[in-house]
Amino acid sequence: MPELQFEDKTLKPIAEKVLAGERLNFDDGVRLYESSDLLAIGFLAHHVRESLHGKRTHFNVNRHINPTNVCVATCKLCAFGRKPDVPGAYTMALEEAFRIAGENWTEAVTEFHIVGGLHPDLPFEYYVDLIRGLKERFPSVHLKAFTAVEIGYYSHISRLSIREVLERLIDAGLGSLPGGGAEIFAPAVRRVICDHKIGAYTWLKVHRTAHQLGLRSTATMLYGHIESPQDRVDHLLQLRGLQDETHGFETFIPLAFHPANTELARLVPWPETSGFMDLKSVAVARLLLDNFPHIKAYWIMMTPRVAQVALRFGADDLDGTVVEEKIYHDAGATTPQVMTRQSIIRLITEAGLEPFERDTLYRPVTRTETSVAVQV
Ligand code: V47
């Protein structure tokens, strides 16, 4: 290992810990967020990424489905949710959701990622029937569905416990939970950006219960709004704590706040996060979350260009083809809504890394000659 020449000398003790494989603490996390020596932080994060995965870089062929944007919560961070009767509000009938899932269908799709609003009138049975119906029609597709916030809401409307809600959904075909709704765990921040959502305790309880029932899940953090570096580190360390307990998280995804069309930006004009901050968020996550196998650079949120660079700042996963994204595009994202399998492979190989097509659980997807030829 060459002598490390860091511009920010205060990172030296942290670098020594990382290179010795020692766990970083709260103060180290804050120091990393406060440092502007991005190349040093990225170097360390890439070192960890390489020791875990070498050049292997994961992606999948998936499709996002958002069955409704009608939501009883009015979170200031969100541009997706609508009240029931306003223009743009929609709710898919089950048959419509099944039809959309099958649009331009190819056997290459291995995952449906399904999330939506907290609808005031739909019964819990709607969601069970949605999962069951999709599984019947697309038995080979993994159903990654419903954030902890949605699971908490279904428990509320059905008067079932979180465990019972998850058991019903697993019985219908649920395969894993996505990581949305975590935002920032600090209560003072949550009160401002998402005061109608479940708190950290329930978010973590849903994932703990899912892991106990044998499901895998992912975790997110929304950054680039009113949170402090301390809030971010607290969030990451709470996730690390649960992972020590259950080992059920596959992946962490840092999500940059997109301000357009949000109530938060109507109150105070808000800048978008910078590429610098996006790369630093990936790298710090890789360094603090030493027990998370994967860090995802979600190209929809970061843009394909920054996501590609993030692959050398600690990320080992790009997410997937997505096909139709609403949450970020309602909040002003100008990225495309779909990326072909071939474009993802090109981004990875251009960065000097090796594409590895995975399913939701990170098992290799082997394409036969005919399925490689599919146009996705
Ligand atoms: O929970 C909402 C965030 C999340 C905005 O699990 C916003 O693999 C930015 O969780 N600006 C949904 N972000 C997306 C999500 C996700 C995405 C990709 C992969 C995975 C995974 C999960 O988007 C929400 C919230 O944190 N969000 N509004 C906004 N205006």
mmCIF file of C-alpha atoms and ligand atoms in Angstrom:
data_model
loop_
_atom_site.group_PDB
_atom_site.id
_atom_site.type_symbol
_atom_site.label_atom_id
_atom_site.label_comp_id
_atom_site.label_asym_id
_atom_site.label_seq_id
_atom_site.Cartn_x
_atom_site.Cartn_y
_atom_site.Cartn_z
ATOM 1 C CA MET A 1 0.000 0.000 0.000
ATOM 2 C CA PRO A 2 1.640 3.336 -1.004
ATOM 3 C CA GLU A 3 2.151 6.092 1.601
ATOM 4 C CA LEU A 4 -1.184 7.921 1.791
ATOM 5 C CA GLN A 5 -0.892 11.593 0.872
ATOM 6 C CA PHE A 6 -4.204 13.031 1.987
ATOM 7 C CA GLU A 7 -4.950 16.725 1.612
ATOM 8 C CA ASP A 8 -7.021 16.554 4.826
ATOM 9 C CA LYS A 9 -4.501 15.251 7.374
ATOM 10 C CA THR A 10 -7.229 14.771 10.003
ATOM 11 C CA LEU A 11 -8.457 11.783 7.961
ATOM 12 C CA LYS A 12 -5.238 9.847 8.664
ATOM 13 C CA PRO A 13 -6.496 8.043 11.830
ATOM 14 C CA ILE A 14 -9.681 7.108 9.976
ATOM 15 C CA ALA A 15 -7.660 5.823 7.030
ATOM 16 C CA GLU A 16 -5.579 3.686 9.367
ATOM 17 C CA LYS A 17 -8.717 2.150 10.859
ATOM 18 C CA VAL A 18 -10.223 1.450 7.431
ATOM 19 C CA LEU A 19 -7.058 -0.152 6.113
ATOM 20 C CA ALA A 20 -6.824 -2.283 9.281
ATOM 21 C CA GLY A 21 -10.469 -3.362 8.859
ATOM 22 C CA GLU A 22 -11.559 -1.653 12.105
ATOM 23 C CA ARG A 23 -15.069 -0.306 12.641
ATOM 24 C CA LEU A 24 -15.552 3.471 12.421
ATOM 25 C CA ASN A 25 -17.418 5.335 15.169
ATOM 26 C CA PHE A 26 -19.827 8.275 15.325
ATOM 27 C CA ASP A 27 -17.091 10.940 15.428
ATOM 28 C CA ASP A 28 -15.303 9.349 12.462
ATOM 29 C CA GLY A 29 -18.540 9.533 10.491
ATOM 30 C CA VAL A 30 -19.034 13.230 11.264
ATOM 31 C CA ARG A 31 -15.373 13.945 10.385
ATOM 32 C CA LEU A 32 -15.844 12.249 7.014
ATOM 33 C CA TYR A 33 -18.997 14.226 6.224
ATOM 34 C CA GLU A 34 -17.290 17.478 7.253
ATOM 35 C CA SER A 35 -14.178 16.863 5.187
ATOM 36 C CA SER A 36 -13.932 18.115 1.622
ATOM 37 C CA ASP A 37 -11.120 15.699 0.719
ATOM 38 C CA LEU A 38 -13.432 13.747 -1.557
ATOM 39 C CA LEU A 39 -10.623 11.885 -3.308
ATOM 40 C CA ALA A 40 -9.243 10.562 -0.018
ATOM 41 C CA ILE A 41 -12.695 9.451 1.151
ATOM 42 C CA GLY A 42 -13.389 7.902 -2.246
ATOM 43 C CA PHE A 43 -10.025 6.110 -2.231
ATOM 44 C CA LEU A 44 -10.833 4.522 1.137
ATOM 45 C CA ALA A 45 -14.376 3.603 0.109
ATOM 46 C CA HIS A 46 -13.134 2.047 -3.130
ATOM 47 C CA HIS A 47 -10.593 0.046 -1.137
ATOM 48 C CA VAL A 48 -13.455 -1.432 0.946
ATOM 49 C CA ARG A 49 -15.606 -1.998 -2.135
ATOM 50 C CA GLU A 50 -12.754 -3.805 -3.894
ATOM 51 C CA SER A 51 -11.979 -6.002 -0.919
ATOM 52 C CA LEU A 52 -15.644 -7.054 -0.790
ATOM 53 C CA HIS A 53 -16.460 -7.374 -4.486
ATOM 54 C CA GLY A 54 -13.319 -6.874 -6.553
ATOM 55 C CA LYS A 55 -14.416 -5.382 -9.869
ATOM 56 C CA ARG A 56 -17.808 -7.073 -9.782
ATOM 57 C CA THR A 57 -20.591 -4.533 -10.283
ATOM 58 C CA HIS A 58 -24.207 -5.533 -9.862
ATOM 59 C CA PHE A 59 -27.325 -4.562 -11.761
ATOM 60 C CA ASN A 60 -30.697 -6.128 -12.433
ATOM 61 C CA VAL A 61 -33.497 -6.049 -14.967
ATOM 62 C CA ASN A 62 -36.461 -4.692 -13.062
ATOM 63 C CA ARG A 63 -39.611 -2.674 -13.453
ATOM 64 C CA HIS A 64 -41.038 -0.153 -10.981
ATOM 65 C CA ILE A 65 -44.809 -0.158 -10.444
ATOM 66 C CA ASN A 66 -46.580 2.543 -8.398
ATOM 67 C CA PRO A 67 -50.211 1.367 -8.003
ATOM 68 C CA THR A 68 -51.477 4.653 -6.546
ATOM 69 C CA ASN A 69 -50.184 8.126 -5.770
ATOM 70 C CA VAL A 70 -53.145 8.917 -3.496
ATOM 71 C CA CYS A 71 -51.798 9.426 -0.006
ATOM 72 C CA VAL A 72 -53.252 10.457 3.352
ATOM 73 C CA ALA A 73 -49.842 11.729 4.447
ATOM 74 C CA THR A 74 -48.727 15.172 3.346
ATOM 75 C CA CYS A 75 -44.975 14.887 3.675
ATOM 76 C CA LYS A 76 -43.164 18.108 2.823
ATOM 77 C CA LEU A 77 -40.344 16.190 1.134
ATOM 78 C CA CYS A 78 -42.614 14.451 -1.354
ATOM 79 C CA ALA A 79 -43.870 15.547 -4.783
ATOM 80 C CA PHE A 80 -45.517 12.220 -5.606
ATOM 81 C CA GLY A 81 -48.445 11.936 -3.160
ATOM 82 C CA ARG A 82 -51.828 13.512 -4.016
ATOM 83 C CA LYS A 83 -55.127 14.004 -2.241
ATOM 84 C CA PRO A 84 -57.837 11.761 -3.801
ATOM 85 C CA ASP A 85 -59.727 14.325 -5.892
ATOM 86 C CA VAL A 86 -56.993 16.570 -7.231
ATOM 87 C CA PRO A 87 -55.786 16.542 -10.849
ATOM 88 C CA GLY A 88 -53.132 13.900 -11.412
ATOM 89 C CA ALA A 89 -54.342 11.603 -8.616
ATOM 90 C CA TYR A 90 -54.613 7.999 -9.807
ATOM 91 C CA THR A 91 -55.309 4.562 -8.424
ATOM 92 C CA MET A 92 -54.895 1.467 -10.569
ATOM 93 C CA ALA A 93 -57.614 -1.131 -10.543
ATOM 94 C CA LEU A 94 -56.012 -4.527 -10.003
ATOM 95 C CA GLU A 95 -56.480 -5.532 -13.649
ATOM 96 C CA GLU A 96 -54.815 -2.284 -14.715
ATOM 97 C CA ALA A 97 -51.820 -2.958 -12.464
ATOM 98 C CA PHE A 98 -51.521 -6.462 -13.951
ATOM 99 C CA ARG A 99 -51.733 -5.027 -17.463
ATOM 100 C CA ILE A 100 -49.054 -2.389 -16.764
ATOM 101 C CA ALA A 101 -46.781 -5.008 -15.197
ATOM 102 C CA GLY A 102 -47.030 -6.962 -18.441
ATOM 103 C CA GLU A 103 -46.491 -4.037 -20.843
ATOM 104 C CA ASN A 104 -43.522 -4.712 -23.121
ATOM 105 C CA TRP A 105 -43.016 -7.832 -21.058
ATOM 106 C CA THR A 106 -39.905 -9.900 -21.617
ATOM 107 C CA GLU A 107 -38.702 -12.914 -19.715
ATOM 108 C CA ALA A 108 -35.552 -10.945 -18.874
ATOM 109 C CA VAL A 109 -37.388 -9.068 -16.077
ATOM 110 C CA THR A 110 -36.509 -10.581 -12.713
ATOM 111 C CA GLU A 111 -38.045 -8.043 -10.305
ATOM 112 C CA PHE A 112 -41.081 -5.807 -9.844
ATOM 113 C CA HIS A 113 -40.377 -3.000 -7.358
ATOM 114 C CA ILE A 114 -43.799 -1.897 -6.094
ATOM 115 C CA VAL A 115 -44.444 1.136 -3.864
ATOM 116 C CA GLY A 116 -47.270 3.637 -3.591
ATOM 117 C CA GLY A 117 -49.167 6.134 -1.461
ATOM 118 C CA LEU A 118 -51.153 5.492 1.729
ATOM 119 C CA HIS A 119 -54.612 5.347 0.177
ATOM 120 C CA PRO A 120 -57.507 6.364 2.467
ATOM 121 C CA ASP A 121 -60.067 3.895 1.060
ATOM 122 C CA LEU A 122 -58.293 0.839 -0.360
ATOM 123 C CA PRO A 123 -58.566 -2.129 2.020
ATOM 124 C CA PHE A 124 -55.553 -4.244 2.953
ATOM 125 C CA GLU A 125 -57.041 -6.986 0.730
ATOM 126 C CA TYR A 126 -56.266 -4.844 -2.344
ATOM 127 C CA TYR A 127 -52.526 -5.143 -1.639
ATOM 128 C CA VAL A 128 -52.737 -8.870 -0.867
ATOM 129 C CA ASP A 129 -54.670 -9.418 -4.120
ATOM 130 C CA LEU A 130 -52.169 -7.281 -6.027
ATOM 131 C CA ILE A 131 -49.264 -9.434 -4.849
ATOM 132 C CA ARG A 132 -51.173 -12.693 -5.354
ATOM 133 C CA GLY A 133 -52.348 -11.668 -8.831
ATOM 134 C CA LEU A 134 -48.869 -10.602 -9.943
ATOM 135 C CA LYS A 135 -47.338 -13.818 -8.635
ATOM 136 C CA GLU A 136 -49.933 -15.907 -10.483
ATOM 137 C CA ARG A 137 -49.317 -14.053 -13.741
ATOM 138 C CA PHE A 138 -45.515 -13.654 -13.434
ATOM 139 C CA PRO A 139 -44.358 -16.580 -11.265
ATOM 140 C CA SER A 140 -40.669 -16.142 -12.121
ATOM 141 C CA VAL A 141 -40.560 -12.476 -11.071
ATOM 142 C CA HIS A 142 -39.435 -11.516 -7.554
ATOM 143 C CA LEU A 143 -41.880 -9.097 -5.901
ATOM 144 C CA LYS A 144 -40.037 -6.465 -3.900
ATOM 145 C CA ALA A 145 -42.919 -4.485 -2.501
ATOM 146 C CA PHE A 146 -44.126 -1.923 0.023
ATOM 147 C CA THR A 147 -41.939 0.285 2.181
ATOM 148 C CA ALA A 148 -41.979 -0.024 5.969
ATOM 149 C CA VAL A 149 -44.280 3.030 5.959
ATOM 150 C CA GLU A 150 -46.841 1.178 3.828
ATOM 151 C CA ILE A 151 -46.557 -1.982 5.954
ATOM 152 C CA GLY A 152 -47.105 0.144 9.095
ATOM 153 C CA TYR A 153 -50.188 1.721 7.450
ATOM 154 C CA TYR A 154 -51.652 -1.652 6.431
ATOM 155 C CA SER A 155 -51.243 -2.789 10.033
ATOM 156 C CA HIS A 156 -53.172 0.320 11.112
ATOM 157 C CA ILE A 157 -56.054 -0.074 8.621
ATOM 158 C CA SER A 158 -56.386 -3.854 8.976
ATOM 159 C CA ARG A 159 -55.895 -3.939 12.767
ATOM 160 C CA LEU A 160 -53.420 -6.753 12.215
ATOM 161 C CA SER A 161 -49.955 -6.709 13.782
ATOM 162 C CA ILE A 162 -46.960 -5.896 11.594
ATOM 163 C CA ARG A 163 -45.998 -9.565 11.742
ATOM 164 C CA GLU A 164 -49.476 -10.662 10.604
ATOM 165 C CA VAL A 165 -49.475 -8.154 7.731
ATOM 166 C CA LEU A 166 -46.122 -9.451 6.553
ATOM 167 C CA GLU A 167 -47.207 -13.077 6.915
ATOM 168 C CA ARG A 168 -50.312 -12.448 4.777
ATOM 169 C CA LEU A 169 -48.231 -10.747 2.099
ATOM 170 C CA ILE A 170 -45.536 -13.450 2.148
ATOM 171 C CA ASP A 171 -48.259 -16.071 1.747
ATOM 172 C CA ALA A 172 -49.493 -14.157 -1.326
ATOM 173 C CA GLY A 173 -46.009 -14.024 -2.890
ATOM 174 C CA LEU A 174 -44.087 -11.089 -1.406
ATOM 175 C CA GLY A 175 -40.351 -11.685 -1.884
ATOM 176 C CA SER A 176 -38.616 -8.810 -0.066
ATOM 177 C CA LEU A 177 -39.063 -5.239 1.193
ATOM 178 C CA PRO A 178 -37.639 -2.110 -0.458
ATOM 179 C CA GLY A 179 -35.869 0.458 1.699
ATOM 180 C CA GLY A 180 -37.959 3.602 1.194
ATOM 181 C CA GLY A 181 -39.548 5.759 3.858
ATOM 182 C CA ALA A 182 -36.526 5.807 6.150
ATOM 183 C CA GLU A 183 -35.684 9.435 5.265
ATOM 184 C CA ILE A 184 -33.677 10.605 8.326
ATOM 185 C CA PHE A 185 -34.408 8.922 11.644
ATOM 186 C CA ALA A 186 -33.790 12.004 13.863
ATOM 187 C CA PRO A 187 -37.248 12.968 15.263
ATOM 188 C CA ALA A 188 -36.639 16.750 14.960
ATOM 189 C CA VAL A 189 -35.973 16.387 11.214
ATOM 190 C CA ARG A 190 -38.861 13.955 10.679
ATOM 191 C CA ARG A 191 -41.253 16.418 12.318
ATOM 192 C CA VAL A 192 -40.462 18.912 9.541
ATOM 193 C CA ILE A 193 -40.038 16.779 6.425
ATOM 194 C CA CYS A 194 -42.443 13.872 7.009
ATOM 195 C CA ASP A 195 -44.447 14.421 10.192
ATOM 196 C CA HIS A 196 -47.193 12.012 9.080
ATOM 197 C CA LYS A 197 -44.891 9.045 8.677
ATOM 198 C CA ILE A 198 -44.007 6.296 11.141
ATOM 199 C CA GLY A 199 -40.921 7.074 13.230
ATOM 200 C CA ALA A 200 -37.570 5.309 13.325
ATOM 201 C CA TYR A 201 -38.763 2.818 15.937
ATOM 202 C CA THR A 202 -41.537 1.443 13.712
ATOM 203 C CA TRP A 203 -39.459 1.614 10.507
ATOM 204 C CA LEU A 204 -36.775 -0.511 12.165
ATOM 205 C CA LYS A 205 -39.392 -2.807 13.737
ATOM 206 C CA VAL A 206 -40.924 -3.563 10.315
ATOM 207 C CA HIS A 207 -37.528 -4.490 8.882
ATOM 208 C CA ARG A 208 -36.568 -6.474 12.003
ATOM 209 C CA THR A 209 -39.829 -8.442 11.759
ATOM 210 C CA ALA A 210 -39.362 -8.994 8.021
ATOM 211 C CA HIS A 211 -35.854 -10.318 8.629
ATOM 212 C CA GLN A 212 -37.143 -12.614 11.396
ATOM 213 C CA LEU A 213 -39.689 -13.985 8.915
ATOM 214 C CA GLY A 214 -36.877 -14.765 6.467
ATOM 215 C CA LEU A 215 -37.268 -11.793 4.097
ATOM 216 C CA ARG A 216 -34.343 -9.713 2.900
ATOM 217 C CA SER A 217 -34.669 -5.953 2.600
ATOM 218 C CA THR A 218 -32.823 -2.790 1.663
ATOM 219 C CA ALA A 219 -32.401 0.517 3.504
ATOM 220 C CA THR A 220 -32.281 4.137 2.368
ATOM 221 C CA MET A 221 -31.422 7.578 3.705
ATOM 222 C CA LEU A 222 -32.707 10.834 2.249
ATOM 223 C CA TYR A 223 -30.034 13.546 2.423
ATOM 224 C CA GLY A 224 -29.585 17.074 1.139
ATOM 225 C CA HIS A 225 -32.398 18.870 3.017
ATOM 226 C CA ILE A 226 -32.431 20.151 6.612
ATOM 227 C CA GLU A 227 -30.445 17.319 8.179
ATOM 228 C CA SER A 228 -27.017 17.787 9.792
ATOM 229 C CA PRO A 229 -23.953 15.539 9.359
ATOM 230 C CA GLN A 230 -24.691 14.268 12.887
ATOM 231 C CA ASP A 231 -28.233 13.277 11.821
ATOM 232 C CA ARG A 232 -26.837 11.339 8.858
ATOM 233 C CA VAL A 233 -24.315 9.476 10.986
ATOM 234 C CA ASP A 234 -26.962 8.691 13.605
ATOM 235 C CA HIS A 235 -29.179 7.293 10.826
ATOM 236 C CA LEU A 236 -26.419 5.103 9.399
ATOM 237 C CA LEU A 237 -25.400 3.797 12.803
ATOM 238 C CA GLN A 238 -28.995 2.851 13.666
ATOM 239 C CA LEU A 239 -29.115 0.831 10.436
ATOM 240 C CA ARG A 240 -25.749 -0.736 11.249
ATOM 241 C CA GLY A 241 -27.065 -1.649 14.707
ATOM 242 C CA LEU A 242 -30.093 -3.490 13.298
ATOM 243 C CA GLN A 243 -27.894 -5.223 10.737
ATOM 244 C CA ASP A 244 -25.620 -6.496 13.532
ATOM 245 C CA GLU A 245 -28.736 -8.032 15.045
ATOM 246 C CA THR A 246 -30.440 -9.570 11.979
ATOM 247 C CA HIS A 247 -28.058 -9.519 8.957
ATOM 248 C CA GLY A 248 -31.190 -9.130 6.831
ATOM 249 C CA PHE A 249 -30.266 -6.002 4.844
ATOM 250 C CA GLU A 250 -28.768 -6.596 1.404
ATOM 251 C CA THR A 251 -28.130 -3.057 0.298
ATOM 252 C CA PHE A 252 -28.004 0.569 1.361
ATOM 253 C CA ILE A 253 -29.142 3.294 -1.040
ATOM 254 C CA PRO A 254 -28.375 6.960 -0.298
ATOM 255 C CA LEU A 255 -31.139 9.093 -1.860
ATOM 256 C CA ALA A 256 -30.572 12.756 -2.721
ATOM 257 C CA PHE A 257 -33.474 15.098 -1.989
ATOM 258 C CA HIS A 258 -35.005 16.503 -5.183
ATOM 259 C CA PRO A 259 -36.755 19.753 -4.240
ATOM 260 C CA ALA A 260 -38.945 20.572 -7.276
ATOM 261 C CA ASN A 261 -42.712 20.536 -6.604
ATOM 262 C CA THR A 262 -42.266 19.750 -2.894
ATOM 263 C CA GLU A 263 -43.815 21.685 -0.016
ATOM 264 C CA LEU A 264 -40.358 21.969 1.563
ATOM 265 C CA ALA A 265 -39.092 23.900 -1.446
ATOM 266 C CA ARG A 266 -42.241 26.044 -1.511
ATOM 267 C CA LEU A 267 -41.463 27.165 2.065
ATOM 268 C CA VAL A 268 -37.774 27.826 1.414
ATOM 269 C CA PRO A 269 -36.170 27.651 -2.061
ATOM 270 C CA TRP A 270 -33.932 24.637 -1.894
ATOM 271 C CA PRO A 271 -30.871 23.791 -4.041
ATOM 272 C CA GLU A 272 -30.373 20.345 -5.529
ATOM 273 C CA THR A 273 -27.544 18.294 -4.057
ATOM 274 C CA SER A 274 -24.183 18.561 -5.822
ATOM 275 C CA GLY A 275 -22.270 15.760 -7.519
ATOM 276 C CA PHE A 276 -19.654 16.227 -4.798
ATOM 277 C CA MET A 277 -22.205 15.555 -2.046
ATOM 278 C CA ASP A 278 -23.731 12.612 -3.930
ATOM 279 C CA LEU A 279 -20.338 10.919 -4.280
ATOM 280 C CA LYS A 280 -19.422 11.664 -0.677
ATOM 281 C CA SER A 281 -22.725 10.138 0.524
ATOM 282 C CA VAL A 282 -21.978 6.900 -1.313
ATOM 283 C CA ALA A 283 -18.407 6.780 -0.005
ATOM 284 C CA VAL A 284 -19.222 7.570 3.637
ATOM 285 C CA ALA A 285 -21.988 4.967 3.609
ATOM 286 C CA ARG A 286 -19.532 2.348 2.296
ATOM 287 C CA LEU A 287 -17.122 3.218 5.113
ATOM 288 C CA LEU A 288 -19.623 3.321 8.003
ATOM 289 C CA LEU A 289 -21.866 0.421 6.971
ATOM 290 C CA ASP A 290 -19.201 -2.256 7.307
ATOM 291 C CA ASN A 291 -21.848 -4.975 7.728
ATOM 292 C CA PHE A 292 -23.914 -4.106 4.621
ATOM 293 C CA PRO A 293 -22.906 -6.262 1.659
ATOM 294 C CA HIS A 294 -23.902 -3.715 -1.017
ATOM 295 C CA ILE A 295 -24.083 0.039 -1.636
ATOM 296 C CA LYS A 296 -26.272 1.144 -4.518
ATOM 297 C CA ALA A 297 -25.740 4.192 -6.740
ATOM 298 C CA TYR A 298 -29.339 4.674 -7.890
ATOM 299 C CA TRP A 299 -28.834 6.111 -11.375
ATOM 300 C CA ILE A 300 -32.353 7.580 -11.559
ATOM 301 C CA MET A 301 -31.537 9.803 -8.600
ATOM 302 C CA MET A 302 -27.851 10.537 -9.332
ATOM 303 C CA THR A 303 -27.956 10.615 -13.129
ATOM 304 C CA PRO A 304 -26.202 7.808 -15.033
ATOM 305 C CA ARG A 305 -23.033 9.933 -15.281
ATOM 306 C CA VAL A 306 -22.573 10.484 -11.540
ATOM 307 C CA ALA A 307 -23.733 6.941 -10.742
ATOM 308 C CA GLN A 308 -21.010 5.626 -13.042
ATOM 309 C CA VAL A 309 -18.340 7.596 -11.157
ATOM 310 C CA ALA A 310 -19.865 6.441 -7.839
ATOM 311 C CA LEU A 311 -18.864 2.902 -8.814
ATOM 312 C CA ARG A 312 -15.315 3.998 -7.972
ATOM 313 C CA PHE A 313 -16.386 5.763 -4.756
ATOM 314 C CA GLY A 314 -17.723 2.726 -2.894
ATOM 315 C CA ALA A 315 -20.823 1.661 -4.830
ATOM 316 C CA ASP A 316 -21.031 -1.834 -6.305
ATOM 317 C CA ASP A 317 -24.603 -1.717 -7.637
ATOM 318 C CA LEU A 318 -26.495 0.493 -10.101
ATOM 319 C CA ASP A 319 -30.091 -0.768 -9.528
ATOM 320 C CA GLY A 320 -31.799 -1.712 -12.756
ATOM 321 C CA THR A 321 -33.685 -0.896 -15.904
ATOM 322 C CA VAL A 322 -36.620 0.616 -13.872
ATOM 323 C CA VAL A 323 -38.820 1.317 -16.976
ATOM 324 C CA GLU A 324 -41.160 3.894 -15.422
ATOM 325 C CA GLU A 325 -40.207 6.014 -12.408
ATOM 326 C CA LYS A 326 -42.591 8.493 -10.819
ATOM 327 C CA ILE A 327 -41.334 9.525 -7.349
ATOM 328 C CA TYR A 328 -38.195 11.303 -8.572
ATOM 329 C CA HIS A 329 -39.697 12.508 -11.831
ATOM 330 C CA ASP A 330 -42.596 14.191 -10.021
ATOM 331 C CA ALA A 331 -39.873 15.946 -7.992
ATOM 332 C CA GLY A 332 -38.170 17.313 -11.093
ATOM 333 C CA ALA A 333 -35.685 14.582 -12.031
ATOM 334 C CA THR A 334 -34.572 14.990 -15.642
ATOM 335 C CA THR A 335 -32.921 11.591 -15.911
ATOM 336 C CA PRO A 336 -34.452 9.095 -18.355
ATOM 337 C CA GLN A 337 -37.054 6.728 -16.897
ATOM 338 C CA VAL A 338 -35.595 3.614 -18.439
ATOM 339 C CA MET A 339 -32.119 2.333 -19.149
ATOM 340 C CA THR A 340 -31.513 -0.691 -21.340
ATOM 341 C CA ARG A 341 -29.531 -3.634 -20.095
ATOM 342 C CA GLN A 342 -26.918 -2.849 -22.743
ATOM 343 C CA SER A 343 -26.520 0.778 -21.541
ATOM 344 C CA ILE A 344 -26.027 -0.363 -17.955
ATOM 345 C CA ILE A 345 -23.399 -2.868 -19.069
ATOM 346 C CA ARG A 346 -21.632 -0.142 -21.043
ATOM 347 C CA LEU A 347 -21.550 2.250 -18.046
ATOM 348 C CA ILE A 348 -19.946 -0.463 -15.934
ATOM 349 C CA THR A 349 -17.370 -1.677 -18.446
ATOM 350 C CA GLU A 350 -16.346 1.887 -19.354
ATOM 351 C CA ALA A 351 -15.512 2.414 -15.678
ATOM 352 C CA GLY A 352 -13.089 -0.522 -15.910
ATOM 353 C CA LEU A 353 -15.393 -2.776 -13.878
ATOM 354 C CA GLU A 354 -17.169 -6.065 -14.514
ATOM 355 C CA PRO A 355 -20.945 -6.196 -14.996
ATOM 356 C CA PHE A 356 -22.700 -8.873 -12.966
ATOM 357 C CA GLU A 357 -26.380 -9.337 -13.634
ATOM 358 C CA ARG A 358 -28.096 -10.329 -10.413
ATOM 359 C CA ASP A 359 -31.590 -11.101 -9.197
ATOM 360 C CA THR A 360 -33.044 -9.263 -6.181
ATOM 361 C CA LEU A 361 -31.187 -11.563 -3.782
ATOM 362 C CA TYR A 362 -27.865 -11.056 -5.607
ATOM 363 C CA ARG A 363 -27.817 -14.508 -7.164
ATOM 364 C CA PRO A 364 -26.300 -14.559 -10.648
ATOM 365 C CA VAL A 365 -28.721 -14.393 -13.549
ATOM 366 C CA THR A 366 -27.564 -16.589 -16.367
ATOM 367 C CA ARG A 367 -28.891 -15.606 -19.758
ATOM 368 C CA THR A 368 -29.405 -18.183 -22.431
ATOM 369 C CA GLU A 369 -28.573 -17.098 -25.963
ATOM 370 C CA THR A 370 -32.193 -16.250 -26.685
ATOM 371 C CA SER A 371 -32.782 -14.313 -23.494
ATOM 372 C CA VAL A 372 -29.552 -12.306 -23.915
ATOM 373 C CA ALA A 373 -30.955 -11.169 -27.213
ATOM 374 C CA VAL A 374 -34.091 -9.710 -25.639
ATOM 375 C CA GLN A 375 -34.380 -5.999 -26.171
ATOM 376 C CA VAL A 376 -34.313 -4.604 -22.646
HETATM 377 O O1 V47 B 1 -39.085 6.753 0.447
HETATM 378 C C1 V47 B 1 -39.563 10.912 -1.930
HETATM 379 C C2 V47 B 1 -37.656 9.305 -1.523
HETATM 380 C C3 V47 B 1 -38.042 7.098 -1.694
HETATM 381 C C4 V47 B 1 -38.487 12.558 -2.754
HETATM 382 O O2 V47 B 1 -34.991 -0.326 -1.990
HETATM 383 C C5 V47 B 1 -37.632 11.502 -2.521
HETATM 384 O O3 V47 B 1 -33.680 -0.782 -3.668
HETATM 385 C C6 V47 B 1 -35.925 12.722 -3.307
HETATM 386 O O4 V47 B 1 -36.903 4.166 -1.598
HETATM 387 N N1 V47 B 1 -36.701 13.801 -3.541
HETATM 388 C C7 V47 B 1 -38.580 6.047 -2.660
HETATM 389 N N2 V47 B 1 -36.357 11.581 -2.784
HETATM 390 C C8 V47 B 1 -37.474 5.450 -3.510
HETATM 391 C C9 V47 B 1 -36.758 4.357 -2.785
HETATM 392 C C10 V47 B 1 -35.863 3.436 -3.520
HETATM 393 C C11 V47 B 1 -35.362 3.773 -4.762
HETATM 394 C C12 V47 B 1 -34.532 2.879 -5.422
HETATM 395 C C13 V47 B 1 -34.235 1.648 -4.886
HETATM 396 C C14 V47 B 1 -34.741 1.324 -3.649
HETATM 397 C C15 V47 B 1 -34.454 -0.008 -3.059
HETATM 398 C C16 V47 B 1 -35.555 2.211 -2.947
HETATM 399 O O5 V47 B 1 -37.770 8.254 -2.438
HETATM 400 C C17 V47 B 1 -38.951 7.607 -0.618
HETATM 401 C C18 V47 B 1 -38.243 8.858 -0.208
HETATM 402 O O6 V47 B 1 -37.175 8.586 0.654
HETATM 403 N N3 V47 B 1 -38.316 10.526 -1.995
HETATM 404 N N4 V47 B 1 -39.698 12.171 -2.398
HETATM 405 C C19 V47 B 1 -37.984 13.758 -3.288
HETATM 406 N N5 V47 B 1 -38.743 14.832 -3.501
#
